[in-house]
Short mmCIF file of C-alpha atoms in Angstrom, two decimals:
data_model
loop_
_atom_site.label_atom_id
_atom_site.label_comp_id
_atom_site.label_asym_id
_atom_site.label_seq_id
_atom_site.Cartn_x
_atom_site.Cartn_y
_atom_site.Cartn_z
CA UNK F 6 -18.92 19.65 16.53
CA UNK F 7 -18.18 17.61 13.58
CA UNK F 8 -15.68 14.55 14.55
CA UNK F 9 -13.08 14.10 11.73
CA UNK F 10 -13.84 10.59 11.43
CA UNK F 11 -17.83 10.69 11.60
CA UNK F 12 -19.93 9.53 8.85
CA UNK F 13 -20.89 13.27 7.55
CA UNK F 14 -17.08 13.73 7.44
CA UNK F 15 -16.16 10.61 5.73
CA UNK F 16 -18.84 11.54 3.09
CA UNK F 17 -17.73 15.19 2.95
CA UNK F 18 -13.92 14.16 2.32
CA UNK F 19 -15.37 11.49 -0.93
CA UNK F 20 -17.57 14.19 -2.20
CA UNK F 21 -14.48 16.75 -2.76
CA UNK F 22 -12.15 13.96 -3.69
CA UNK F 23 -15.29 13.41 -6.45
CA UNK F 24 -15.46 16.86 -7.34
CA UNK F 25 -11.56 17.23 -7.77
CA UNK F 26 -11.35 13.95 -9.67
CA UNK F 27 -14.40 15.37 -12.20
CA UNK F 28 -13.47 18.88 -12.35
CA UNK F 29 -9.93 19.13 -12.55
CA UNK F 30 -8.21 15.27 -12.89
CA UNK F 31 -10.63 14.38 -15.43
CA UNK F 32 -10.21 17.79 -18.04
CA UNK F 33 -6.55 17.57 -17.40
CA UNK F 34 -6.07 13.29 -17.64
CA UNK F 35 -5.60 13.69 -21.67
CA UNK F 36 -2.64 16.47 -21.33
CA UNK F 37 -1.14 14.79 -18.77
CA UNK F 38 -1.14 11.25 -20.56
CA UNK F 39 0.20 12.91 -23.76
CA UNK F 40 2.58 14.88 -22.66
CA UNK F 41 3.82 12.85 -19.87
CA UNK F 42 3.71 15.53 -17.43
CA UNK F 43 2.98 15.17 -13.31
CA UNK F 44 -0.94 15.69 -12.87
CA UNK F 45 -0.01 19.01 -10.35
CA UNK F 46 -3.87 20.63 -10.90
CA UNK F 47 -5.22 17.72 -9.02
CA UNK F 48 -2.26 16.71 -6.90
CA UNK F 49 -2.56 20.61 -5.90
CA UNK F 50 -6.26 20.17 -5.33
CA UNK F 51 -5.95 17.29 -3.05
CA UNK F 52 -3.41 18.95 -0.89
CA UNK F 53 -5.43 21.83 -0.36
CA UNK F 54 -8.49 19.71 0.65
CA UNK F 55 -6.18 17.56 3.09
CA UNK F 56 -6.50 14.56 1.25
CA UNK F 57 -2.96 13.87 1.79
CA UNK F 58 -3.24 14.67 5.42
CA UNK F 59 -6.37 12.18 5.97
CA UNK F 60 -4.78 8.91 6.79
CA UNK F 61 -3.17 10.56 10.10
CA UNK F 62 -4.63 10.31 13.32
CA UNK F 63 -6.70 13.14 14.32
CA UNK F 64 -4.23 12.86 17.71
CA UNK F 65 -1.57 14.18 15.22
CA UNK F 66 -3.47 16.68 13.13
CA UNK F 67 -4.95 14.47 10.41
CA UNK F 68 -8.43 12.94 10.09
CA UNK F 69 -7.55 9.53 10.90
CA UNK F 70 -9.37 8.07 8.05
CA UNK F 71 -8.94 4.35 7.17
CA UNK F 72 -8.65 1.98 4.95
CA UNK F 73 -12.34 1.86 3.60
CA UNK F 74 -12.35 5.06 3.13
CA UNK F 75 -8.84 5.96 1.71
CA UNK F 76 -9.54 3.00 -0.84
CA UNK F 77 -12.73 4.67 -1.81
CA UNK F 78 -10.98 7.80 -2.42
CA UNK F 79 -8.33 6.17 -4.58
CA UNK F 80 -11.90 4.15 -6.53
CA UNK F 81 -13.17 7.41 -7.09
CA UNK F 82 -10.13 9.30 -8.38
CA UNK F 83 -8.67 6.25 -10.61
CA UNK F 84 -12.61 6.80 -12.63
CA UNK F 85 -11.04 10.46 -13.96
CA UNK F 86 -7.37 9.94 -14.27
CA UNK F 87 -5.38 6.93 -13.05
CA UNK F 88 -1.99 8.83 -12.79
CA UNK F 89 -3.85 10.84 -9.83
CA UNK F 90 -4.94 8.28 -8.44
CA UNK F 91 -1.50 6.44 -8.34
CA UNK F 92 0.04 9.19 -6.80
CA UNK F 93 -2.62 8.96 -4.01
CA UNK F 94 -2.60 5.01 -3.58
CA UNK F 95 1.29 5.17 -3.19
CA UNK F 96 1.65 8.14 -0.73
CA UNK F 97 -1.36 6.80 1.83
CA UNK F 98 0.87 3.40 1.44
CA UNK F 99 3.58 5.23 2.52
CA UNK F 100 2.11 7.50 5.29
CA UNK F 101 0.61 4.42 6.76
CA UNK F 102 3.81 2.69 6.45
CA UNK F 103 5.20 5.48 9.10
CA UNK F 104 1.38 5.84 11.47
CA UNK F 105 1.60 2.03 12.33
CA UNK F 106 5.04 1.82 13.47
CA UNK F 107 4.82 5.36 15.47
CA UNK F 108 4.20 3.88 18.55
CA UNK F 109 6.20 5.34 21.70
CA UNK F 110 8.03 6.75 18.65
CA UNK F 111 8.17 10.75 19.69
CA UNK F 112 10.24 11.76 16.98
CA UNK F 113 8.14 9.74 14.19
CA UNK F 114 4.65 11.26 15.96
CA UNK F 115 6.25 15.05 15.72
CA UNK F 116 6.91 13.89 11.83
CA UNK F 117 3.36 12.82 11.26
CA UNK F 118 2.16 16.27 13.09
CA UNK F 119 4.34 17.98 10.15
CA UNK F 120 2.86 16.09 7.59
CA UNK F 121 0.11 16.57 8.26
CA UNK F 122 -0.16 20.30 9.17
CA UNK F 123 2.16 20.76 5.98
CA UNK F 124 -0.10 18.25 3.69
CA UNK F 125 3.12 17.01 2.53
CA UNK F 126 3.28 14.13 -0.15
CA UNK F 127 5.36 11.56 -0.04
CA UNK F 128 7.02 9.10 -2.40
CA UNK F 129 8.66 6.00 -2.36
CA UNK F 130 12.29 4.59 -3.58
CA UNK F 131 12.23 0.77 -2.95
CA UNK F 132 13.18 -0.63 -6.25
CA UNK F 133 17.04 -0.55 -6.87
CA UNK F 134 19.52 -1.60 -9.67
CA UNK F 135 20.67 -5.02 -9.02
CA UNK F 136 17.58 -6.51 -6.80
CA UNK F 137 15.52 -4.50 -9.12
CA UNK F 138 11.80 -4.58 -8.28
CA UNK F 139 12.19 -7.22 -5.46
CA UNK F 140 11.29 -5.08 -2.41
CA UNK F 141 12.11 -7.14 -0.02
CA UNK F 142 15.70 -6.79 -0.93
CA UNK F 143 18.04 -3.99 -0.89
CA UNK F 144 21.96 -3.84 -2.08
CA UNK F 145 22.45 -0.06 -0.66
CA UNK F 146 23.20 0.28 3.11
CA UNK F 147 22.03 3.18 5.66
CA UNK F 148 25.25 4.86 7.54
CA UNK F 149 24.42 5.84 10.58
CA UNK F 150 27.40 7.87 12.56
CA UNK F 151 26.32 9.81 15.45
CA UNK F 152 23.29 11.60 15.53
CA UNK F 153 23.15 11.62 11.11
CA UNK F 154 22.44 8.98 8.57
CA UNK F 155 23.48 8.81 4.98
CA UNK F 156 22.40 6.72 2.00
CA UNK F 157 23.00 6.45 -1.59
CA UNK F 158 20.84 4.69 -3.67
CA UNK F 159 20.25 3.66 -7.12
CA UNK F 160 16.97 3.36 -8.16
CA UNK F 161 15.24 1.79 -11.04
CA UNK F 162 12.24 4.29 -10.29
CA UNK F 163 11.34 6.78 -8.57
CA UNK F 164 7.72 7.89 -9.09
CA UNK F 165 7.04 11.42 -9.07
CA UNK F 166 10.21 11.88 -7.01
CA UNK F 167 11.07 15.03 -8.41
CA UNK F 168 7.43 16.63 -7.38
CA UNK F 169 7.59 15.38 -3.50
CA UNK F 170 7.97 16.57 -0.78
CA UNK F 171 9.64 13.36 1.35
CA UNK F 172 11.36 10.21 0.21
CA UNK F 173 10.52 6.78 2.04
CA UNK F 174 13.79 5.07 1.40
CA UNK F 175 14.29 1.04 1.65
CA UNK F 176 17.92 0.05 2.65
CA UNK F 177 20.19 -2.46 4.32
CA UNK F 178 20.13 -1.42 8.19
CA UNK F 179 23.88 -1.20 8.20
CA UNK F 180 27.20 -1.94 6.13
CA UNK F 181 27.13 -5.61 7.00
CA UNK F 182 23.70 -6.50 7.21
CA UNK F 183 22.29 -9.17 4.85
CA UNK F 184 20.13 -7.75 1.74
CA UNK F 185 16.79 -8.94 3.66
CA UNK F 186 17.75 -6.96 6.50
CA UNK F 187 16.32 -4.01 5.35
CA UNK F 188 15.08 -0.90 7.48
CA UNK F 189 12.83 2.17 6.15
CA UNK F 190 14.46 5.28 6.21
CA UNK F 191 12.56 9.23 5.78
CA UNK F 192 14.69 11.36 3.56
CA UNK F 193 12.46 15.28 3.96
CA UNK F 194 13.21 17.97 1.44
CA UNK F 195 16.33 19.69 1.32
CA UNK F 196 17.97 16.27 3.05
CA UNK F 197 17.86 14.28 -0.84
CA UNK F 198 18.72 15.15 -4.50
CA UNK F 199 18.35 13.09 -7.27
CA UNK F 200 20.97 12.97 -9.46
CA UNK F 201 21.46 11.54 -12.71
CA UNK F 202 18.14 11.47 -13.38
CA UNK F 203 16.78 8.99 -16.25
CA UNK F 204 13.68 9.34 -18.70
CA UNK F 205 9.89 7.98 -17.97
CA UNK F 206 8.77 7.37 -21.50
CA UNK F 207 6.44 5.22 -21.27
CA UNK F 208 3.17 3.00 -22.65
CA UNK F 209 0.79 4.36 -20.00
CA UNK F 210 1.03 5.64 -16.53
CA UNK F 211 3.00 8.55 -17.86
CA UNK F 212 1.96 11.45 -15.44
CA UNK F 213 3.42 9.59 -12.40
CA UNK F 214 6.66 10.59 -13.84
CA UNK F 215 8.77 7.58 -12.44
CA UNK F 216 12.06 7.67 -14.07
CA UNK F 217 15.53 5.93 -12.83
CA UNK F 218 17.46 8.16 -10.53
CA UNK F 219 20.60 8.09 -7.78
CA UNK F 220 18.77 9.07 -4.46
CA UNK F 221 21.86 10.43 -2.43
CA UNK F 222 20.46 11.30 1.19
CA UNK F 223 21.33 12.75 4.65
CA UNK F 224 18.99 13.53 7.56
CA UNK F 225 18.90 12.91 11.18
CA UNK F 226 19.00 9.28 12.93
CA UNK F 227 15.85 9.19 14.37
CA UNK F 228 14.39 9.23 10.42
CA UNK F 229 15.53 5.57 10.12
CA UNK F 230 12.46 3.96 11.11
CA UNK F 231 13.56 1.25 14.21
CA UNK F 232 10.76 -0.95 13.28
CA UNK F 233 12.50 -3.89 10.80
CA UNK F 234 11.15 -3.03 6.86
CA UNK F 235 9.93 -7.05 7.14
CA UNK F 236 7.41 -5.99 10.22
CA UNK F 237 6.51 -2.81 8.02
CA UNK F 238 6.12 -4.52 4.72
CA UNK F 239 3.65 -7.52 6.24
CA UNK F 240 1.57 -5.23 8.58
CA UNK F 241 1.38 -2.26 6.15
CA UNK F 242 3.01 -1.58 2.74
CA UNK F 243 2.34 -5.08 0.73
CA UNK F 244 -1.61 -4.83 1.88
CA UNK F 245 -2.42 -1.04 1.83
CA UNK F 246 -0.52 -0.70 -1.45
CA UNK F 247 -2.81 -4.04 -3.14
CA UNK F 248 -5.61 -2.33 -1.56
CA UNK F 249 -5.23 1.17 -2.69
CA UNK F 250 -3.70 0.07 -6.08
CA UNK F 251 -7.06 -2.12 -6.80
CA UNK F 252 -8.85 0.30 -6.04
CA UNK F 253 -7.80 2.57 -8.39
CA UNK F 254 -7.92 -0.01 -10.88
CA UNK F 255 -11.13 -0.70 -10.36
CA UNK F 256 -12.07 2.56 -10.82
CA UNK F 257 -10.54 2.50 -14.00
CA UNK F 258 -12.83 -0.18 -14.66
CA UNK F 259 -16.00 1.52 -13.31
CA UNK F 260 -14.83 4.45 -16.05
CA UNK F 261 -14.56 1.96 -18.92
CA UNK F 262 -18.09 0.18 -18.37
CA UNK F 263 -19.40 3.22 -17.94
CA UNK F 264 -18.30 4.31 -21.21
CA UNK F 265 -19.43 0.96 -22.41
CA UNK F 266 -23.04 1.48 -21.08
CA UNK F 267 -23.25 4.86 -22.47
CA UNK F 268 -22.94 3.93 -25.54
CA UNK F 269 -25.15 0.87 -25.25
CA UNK F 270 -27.77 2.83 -23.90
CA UNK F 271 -27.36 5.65 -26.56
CA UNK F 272 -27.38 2.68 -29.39
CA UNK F 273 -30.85 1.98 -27.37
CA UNK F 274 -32.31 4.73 -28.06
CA UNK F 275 -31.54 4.81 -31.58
CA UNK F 276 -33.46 1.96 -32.40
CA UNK F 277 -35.87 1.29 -29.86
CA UNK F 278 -37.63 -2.30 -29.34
CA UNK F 279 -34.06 -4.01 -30.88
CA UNK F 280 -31.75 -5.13 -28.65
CA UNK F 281 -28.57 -3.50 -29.65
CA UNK F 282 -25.60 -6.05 -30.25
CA UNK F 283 -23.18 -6.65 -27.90
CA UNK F 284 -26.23 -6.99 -25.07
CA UNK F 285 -24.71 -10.21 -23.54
CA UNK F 286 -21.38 -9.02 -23.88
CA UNK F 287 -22.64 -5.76 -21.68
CA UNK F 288 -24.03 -7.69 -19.15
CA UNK F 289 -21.12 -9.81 -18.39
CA UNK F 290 -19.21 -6.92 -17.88
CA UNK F 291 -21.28 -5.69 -15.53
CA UNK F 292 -20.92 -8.96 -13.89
CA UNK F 293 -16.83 -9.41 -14.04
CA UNK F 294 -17.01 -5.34 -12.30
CA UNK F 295 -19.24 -6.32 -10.10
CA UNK F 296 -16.79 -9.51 -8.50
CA UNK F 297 -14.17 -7.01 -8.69
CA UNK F 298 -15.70 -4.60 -6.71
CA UNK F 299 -16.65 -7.12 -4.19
CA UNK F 300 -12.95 -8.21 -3.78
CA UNK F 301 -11.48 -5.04 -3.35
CA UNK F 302 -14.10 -3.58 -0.58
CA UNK F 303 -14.15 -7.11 1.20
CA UNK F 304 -10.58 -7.09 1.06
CA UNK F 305 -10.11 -3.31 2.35
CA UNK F 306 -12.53 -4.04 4.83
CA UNK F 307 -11.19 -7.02 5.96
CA UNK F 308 -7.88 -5.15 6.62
CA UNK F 309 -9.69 -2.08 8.01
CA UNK F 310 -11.33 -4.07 10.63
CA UNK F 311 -7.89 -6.57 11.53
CA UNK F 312 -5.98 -2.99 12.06
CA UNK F 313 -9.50 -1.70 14.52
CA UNK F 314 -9.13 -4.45 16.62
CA UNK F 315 -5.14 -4.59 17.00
CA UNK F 316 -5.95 -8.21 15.46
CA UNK F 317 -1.92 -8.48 15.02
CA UNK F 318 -2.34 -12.65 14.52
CA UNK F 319 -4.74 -12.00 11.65
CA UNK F 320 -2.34 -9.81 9.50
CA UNK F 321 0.72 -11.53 10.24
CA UNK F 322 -1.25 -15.21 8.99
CA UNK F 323 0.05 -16.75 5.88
CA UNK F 324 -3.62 -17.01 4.91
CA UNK F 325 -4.00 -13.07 4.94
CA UNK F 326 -0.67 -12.73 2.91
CA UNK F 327 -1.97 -15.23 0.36
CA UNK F 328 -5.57 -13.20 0.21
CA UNK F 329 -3.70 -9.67 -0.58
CA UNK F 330 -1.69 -11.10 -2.65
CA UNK F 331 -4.37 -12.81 -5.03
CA UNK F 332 -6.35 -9.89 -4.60
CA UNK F 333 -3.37 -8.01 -6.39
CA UNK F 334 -3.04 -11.42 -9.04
CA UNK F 335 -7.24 -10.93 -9.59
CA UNK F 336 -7.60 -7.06 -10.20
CA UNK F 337 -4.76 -6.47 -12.24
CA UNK F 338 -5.98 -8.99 -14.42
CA UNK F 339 -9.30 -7.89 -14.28
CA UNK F 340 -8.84 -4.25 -14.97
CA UNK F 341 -6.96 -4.91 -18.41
CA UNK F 342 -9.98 -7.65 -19.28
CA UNK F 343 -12.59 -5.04 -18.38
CA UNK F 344 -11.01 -2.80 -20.29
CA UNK F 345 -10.07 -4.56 -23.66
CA UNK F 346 -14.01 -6.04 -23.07
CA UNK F 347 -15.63 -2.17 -23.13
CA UNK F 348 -13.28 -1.57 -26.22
CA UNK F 349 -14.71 -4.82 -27.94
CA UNK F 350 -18.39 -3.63 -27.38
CA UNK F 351 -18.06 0.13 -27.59
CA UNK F 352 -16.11 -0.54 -31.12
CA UNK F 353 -14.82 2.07 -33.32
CA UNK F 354 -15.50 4.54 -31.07
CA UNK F 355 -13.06 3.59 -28.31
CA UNK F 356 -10.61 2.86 -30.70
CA UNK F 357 -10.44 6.63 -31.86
CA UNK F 358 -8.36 8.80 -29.58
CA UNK F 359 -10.14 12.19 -30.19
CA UNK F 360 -13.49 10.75 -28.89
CA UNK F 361 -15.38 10.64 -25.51
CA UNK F 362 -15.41 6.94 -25.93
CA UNK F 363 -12.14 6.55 -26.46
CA UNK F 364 -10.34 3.96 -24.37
CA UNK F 365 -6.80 4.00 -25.42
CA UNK F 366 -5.46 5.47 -22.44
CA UNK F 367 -7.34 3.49 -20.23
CA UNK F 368 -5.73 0.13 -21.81
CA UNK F 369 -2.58 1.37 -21.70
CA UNK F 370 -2.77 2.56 -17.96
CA UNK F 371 -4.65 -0.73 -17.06
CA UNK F 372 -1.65 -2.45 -18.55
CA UNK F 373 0.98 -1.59 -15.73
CA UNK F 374 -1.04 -3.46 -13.04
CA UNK F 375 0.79 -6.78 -13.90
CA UNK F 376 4.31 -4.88 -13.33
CA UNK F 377 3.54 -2.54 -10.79
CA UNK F 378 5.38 -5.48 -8.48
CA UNK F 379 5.19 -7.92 -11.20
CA UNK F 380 2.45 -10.50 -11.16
CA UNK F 381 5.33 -13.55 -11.84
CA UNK F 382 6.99 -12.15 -8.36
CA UNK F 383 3.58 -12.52 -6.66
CA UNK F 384 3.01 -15.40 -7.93
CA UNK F 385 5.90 -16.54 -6.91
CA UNK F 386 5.46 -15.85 -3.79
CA UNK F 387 2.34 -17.39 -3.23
CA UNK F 388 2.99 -20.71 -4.68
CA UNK F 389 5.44 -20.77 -1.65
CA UNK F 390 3.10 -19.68 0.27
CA UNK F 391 1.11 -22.52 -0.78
CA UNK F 392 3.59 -25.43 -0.51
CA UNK F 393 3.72 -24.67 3.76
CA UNK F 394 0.19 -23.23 4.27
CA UNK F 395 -1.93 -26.03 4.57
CA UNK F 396 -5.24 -23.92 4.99
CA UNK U 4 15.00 -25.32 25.11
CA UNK U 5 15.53 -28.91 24.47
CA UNK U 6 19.33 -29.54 23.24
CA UNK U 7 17.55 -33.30 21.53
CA UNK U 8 17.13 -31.38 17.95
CA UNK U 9 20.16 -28.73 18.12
CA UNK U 10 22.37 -30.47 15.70
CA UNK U 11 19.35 -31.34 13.82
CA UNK U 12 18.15 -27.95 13.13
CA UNK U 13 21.75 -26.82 12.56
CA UNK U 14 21.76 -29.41 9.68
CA UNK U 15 18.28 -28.13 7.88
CA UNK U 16 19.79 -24.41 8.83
CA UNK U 17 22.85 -25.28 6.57
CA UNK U 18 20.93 -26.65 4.01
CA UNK U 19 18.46 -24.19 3.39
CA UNK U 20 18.56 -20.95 5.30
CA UNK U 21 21.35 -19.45 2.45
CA UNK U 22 22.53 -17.25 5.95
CA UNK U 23 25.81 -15.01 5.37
CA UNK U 24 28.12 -16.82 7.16
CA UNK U 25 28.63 -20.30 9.19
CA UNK U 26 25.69 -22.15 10.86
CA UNK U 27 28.07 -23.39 13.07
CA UNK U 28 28.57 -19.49 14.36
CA UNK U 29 24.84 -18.60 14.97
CA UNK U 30 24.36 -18.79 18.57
CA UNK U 31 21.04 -19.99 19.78
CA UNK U 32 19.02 -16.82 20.52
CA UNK U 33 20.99 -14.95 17.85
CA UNK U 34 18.83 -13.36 15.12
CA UNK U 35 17.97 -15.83 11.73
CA UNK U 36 17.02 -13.38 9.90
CA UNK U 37 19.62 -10.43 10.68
CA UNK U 38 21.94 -13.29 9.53
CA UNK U 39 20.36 -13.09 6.05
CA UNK U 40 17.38 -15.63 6.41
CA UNK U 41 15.25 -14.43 3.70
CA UNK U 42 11.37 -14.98 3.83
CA UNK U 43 12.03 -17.28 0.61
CA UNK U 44 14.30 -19.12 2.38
CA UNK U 45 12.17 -19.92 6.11
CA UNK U 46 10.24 -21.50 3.33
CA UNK U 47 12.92 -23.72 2.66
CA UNK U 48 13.75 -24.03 6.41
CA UNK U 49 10.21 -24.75 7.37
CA UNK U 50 9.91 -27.49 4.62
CA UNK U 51 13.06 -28.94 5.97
CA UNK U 52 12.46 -29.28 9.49
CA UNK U 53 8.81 -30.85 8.27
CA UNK U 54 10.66 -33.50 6.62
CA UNK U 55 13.25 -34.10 9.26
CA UNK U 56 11.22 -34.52 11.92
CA UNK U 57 8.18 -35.80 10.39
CA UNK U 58 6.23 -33.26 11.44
CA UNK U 59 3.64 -30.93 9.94
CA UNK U 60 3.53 -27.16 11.35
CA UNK U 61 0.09 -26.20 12.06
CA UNK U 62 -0.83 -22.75 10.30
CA UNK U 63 -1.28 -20.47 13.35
CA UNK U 64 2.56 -21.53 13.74
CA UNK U 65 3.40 -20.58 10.44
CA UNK U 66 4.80 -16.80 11.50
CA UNK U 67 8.03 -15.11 11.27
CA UNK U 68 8.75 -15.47 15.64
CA UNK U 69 8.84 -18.58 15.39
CA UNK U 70 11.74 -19.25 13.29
CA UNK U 71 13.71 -16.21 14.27
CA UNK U 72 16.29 -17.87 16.45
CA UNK U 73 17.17 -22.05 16.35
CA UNK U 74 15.64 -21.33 20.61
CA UNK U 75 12.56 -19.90 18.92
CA UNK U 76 12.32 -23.09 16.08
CA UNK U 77 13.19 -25.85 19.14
CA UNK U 78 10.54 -24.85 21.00
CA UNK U 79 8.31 -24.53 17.84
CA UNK U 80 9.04 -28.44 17.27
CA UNK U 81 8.94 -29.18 21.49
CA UNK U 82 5.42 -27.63 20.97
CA UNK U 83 4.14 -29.79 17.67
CA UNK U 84 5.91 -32.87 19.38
CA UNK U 85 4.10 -32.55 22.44
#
């Protein structure tokens, strides 16, 4: 019998995610981008494989896969169309964000069993109007009467809200609670609508459909998740979503270089025994992909092995938070230099939109890693980080 | 815990922890950050008591336990004192 988390499955799960992400992500990245529509060929794909259903434990009717390998997945899928792999990156964020706080948590473990039988996808609402993109601050409030909870919430964005299947809501735990005091709360479908929904017209990213919306929600009390948001966001969402999201950045920049090398190569060829120009220009980028590459997978492993060993200390240490966080500072800066590098070198070519070097869209995409939590928040952060931590 | 730094604490609480209503209300086991303590503001907090006491926290204390509750910080300092 073949274990759902053994090496031959592993590799069988990357190999479809590869096929999907070259057979049907990749054709349909261009229409999507244009047209600003949700990527559903792909996103319809992955469900069917169980992609969606792979971060669960196998205990619950998943695969149990972890962080290595999710982050692979999102490497592989951001090479062919980075709105897919967005969509990915953010719903294993949010999946996780519910598997590590399920503990002695019945009602959350029979939720992860429908998820994962279901291969539902979920999205997240933690940006709001007033506290804006600061996540770690909310100005709506959970009611919780009885047996029911309700929450109304104004949010700046809500990526592909319309096209999932459950909301992961961020909220203050009650009426009187400060902003900090936040708790996570699972809105399923048929318990949310969005209402006044606003447009997502945008430079790039434009197939994760993420406009403004009101999120007004009602579902049962056990779907407000007991653990505090501040235990949820330090253990899981702020490092699975740097990991996943440089990931897919990074394969972003494996697609660029590779574009960059084809056409290196193919200049090669042309005129062989003459070193084509732009030859040390090539080679660095080979070099700035290759430190990216080893600071996402050290990172991802790093977190992989903290969450094997229950090493609690580890991911709750200032030092860790400061390490996610620059990894997030590094590869968002380093996906729009690899980039705008493999558009210098491959020239005219990747300035033309109608071309298979063309690198437009991968620019534009690569530029919403500095916002996507902005980079001045982060930095923020860490420079407070750095004034106590004394390393 | 030690009652030596409970006014003390109360003082760099005042100053810097930007909680929704009086220090002088907070009881000692009572909940910092349910009170509003943001993580921006422990920074504050953490930075203060250094200063007051002339005292450096050691990293492996630097986690969100130990400033939950003015019980939680006392014995944080009785620890780095001792």
């Amino acid at each position: 019998m073949r274990l759902p988390n053994s090496q031959i499955a592993i590799d069988a799960r990357l190999a479809e995610i590869e096929r999907i992400g070259k057979d049907i992500a990749r054709i349909n990245a261009d229409d999507v981008d244009k047209n600003g529509r949700f990527p559903v060929e792909s996103i319809t794909a992955l469900k069917l494989a169980g992609i969606f259903a792979a971060p669960i434990p196998v205990l619950y009717g998943g695969s149990g896969a972890d962080p290595m390998e999710l982050a692979r997945g999102c490497w592989i899928l951001g090479q062919h169309c980075s709105a897919t792999a967005s969509v990915v990156a953010m719903h294993h964020t949010q999946i996780l964000s519910v598997i590590h706080h399920a503990k002695n948590n019945l009602n959350l473990q029979e939720y992860l069993c429908k998820v994962a039988k279901e291969n539902r996808l979920i999205a997240s609402v933690t940006s709001e109007v007033g506290p804006g993109g600061d996540m770690r601050s909310s100005s709506c409030a959970v009611d919780v009467q009885n047996d029911t909870y309700q929450l109304t919430k104004k949010a700046t964005t809500v990526s592909y809200g319309s096209y999932a299947d459950d909301l992961m809501i961020t909220a203050r735990k009650n009426n009187d609670a400060a902003s900090s005091d936040q708790v996570l709360v699972i809105a399923q479908k048929g318990q949310f609508q969005l209402l006044d929904i606003g447009v997502w017209d945008t430079l790039g990213m434009r197939g994760t459909c993420s406009p403004p919306a009101t999120v007004v929600a009602q579902g049962a009390a056990w779907q407000v998740i007991p653990t505090p948001f501040a235990e949820i966001a330090t253990y899981t969402m702020v490092p699975t979503s740097h990991i996943f999201w440089s990931a897919w950045w990074f394969g972003l920049a494996t697609d660029a270089v590779s574009k960059a090398r084809e056409l290196f190569r193919a200049k090669g060829r042309s005129n062989p025994g003459v070193t084509p120009m732009g030859a040390h220009r090539i080679a660095d980028l080979n070099a700035e992909l290759q430190k990216m590459e080893y600071e996402v997978f050290g990172l991802a492993r790093e977190y992989a092995e903290a969450l094997a060993t229950d090493n609690i200390q580890k991911l709750a240490s200032l030092s860790f938070s400061l390490r996610i966080n620059t990894l997030k500072l590094n590869s968002s800066r380093s996906v729009v230099a690899i980039a705008s590098e493999a558009l210098a070198i491959c020239g005219v070519q990747a300035y033309k939109n109608n071309g298979p070097f063309s690198l437009g869209r991968h620019l534009r995409d690569a530029h919403s890693a500095a916002m996507m939590v902005h980079n001045d928040r982060i930095q923020l952060t860490n420079a407070s980080l750095l004034m106590v931590h004394k390393g | 815990m030690t009652t030596q730094y409970h006014s003390q604490i109360l003082q760099v609480l005042s100053a810097h922890a930007e909680l929704n209503q009086d220090v002088a209300t907070i009881g000692v086991d009572d909940d910092l950050f349910a009170a509003g303590m943001s993580s921006r503001a422990t920074v504050g907090v953490m930075l203060g008591l250094e200063s007051t006491f002339d005292i450096e926290f050691p990293d492996a204390m630097l986690r969100r336990d130990v400033f939950e509750s003015i019980r939680a910080i006392g014995l944080a300092l009785d620890t780095i004192k001792s």
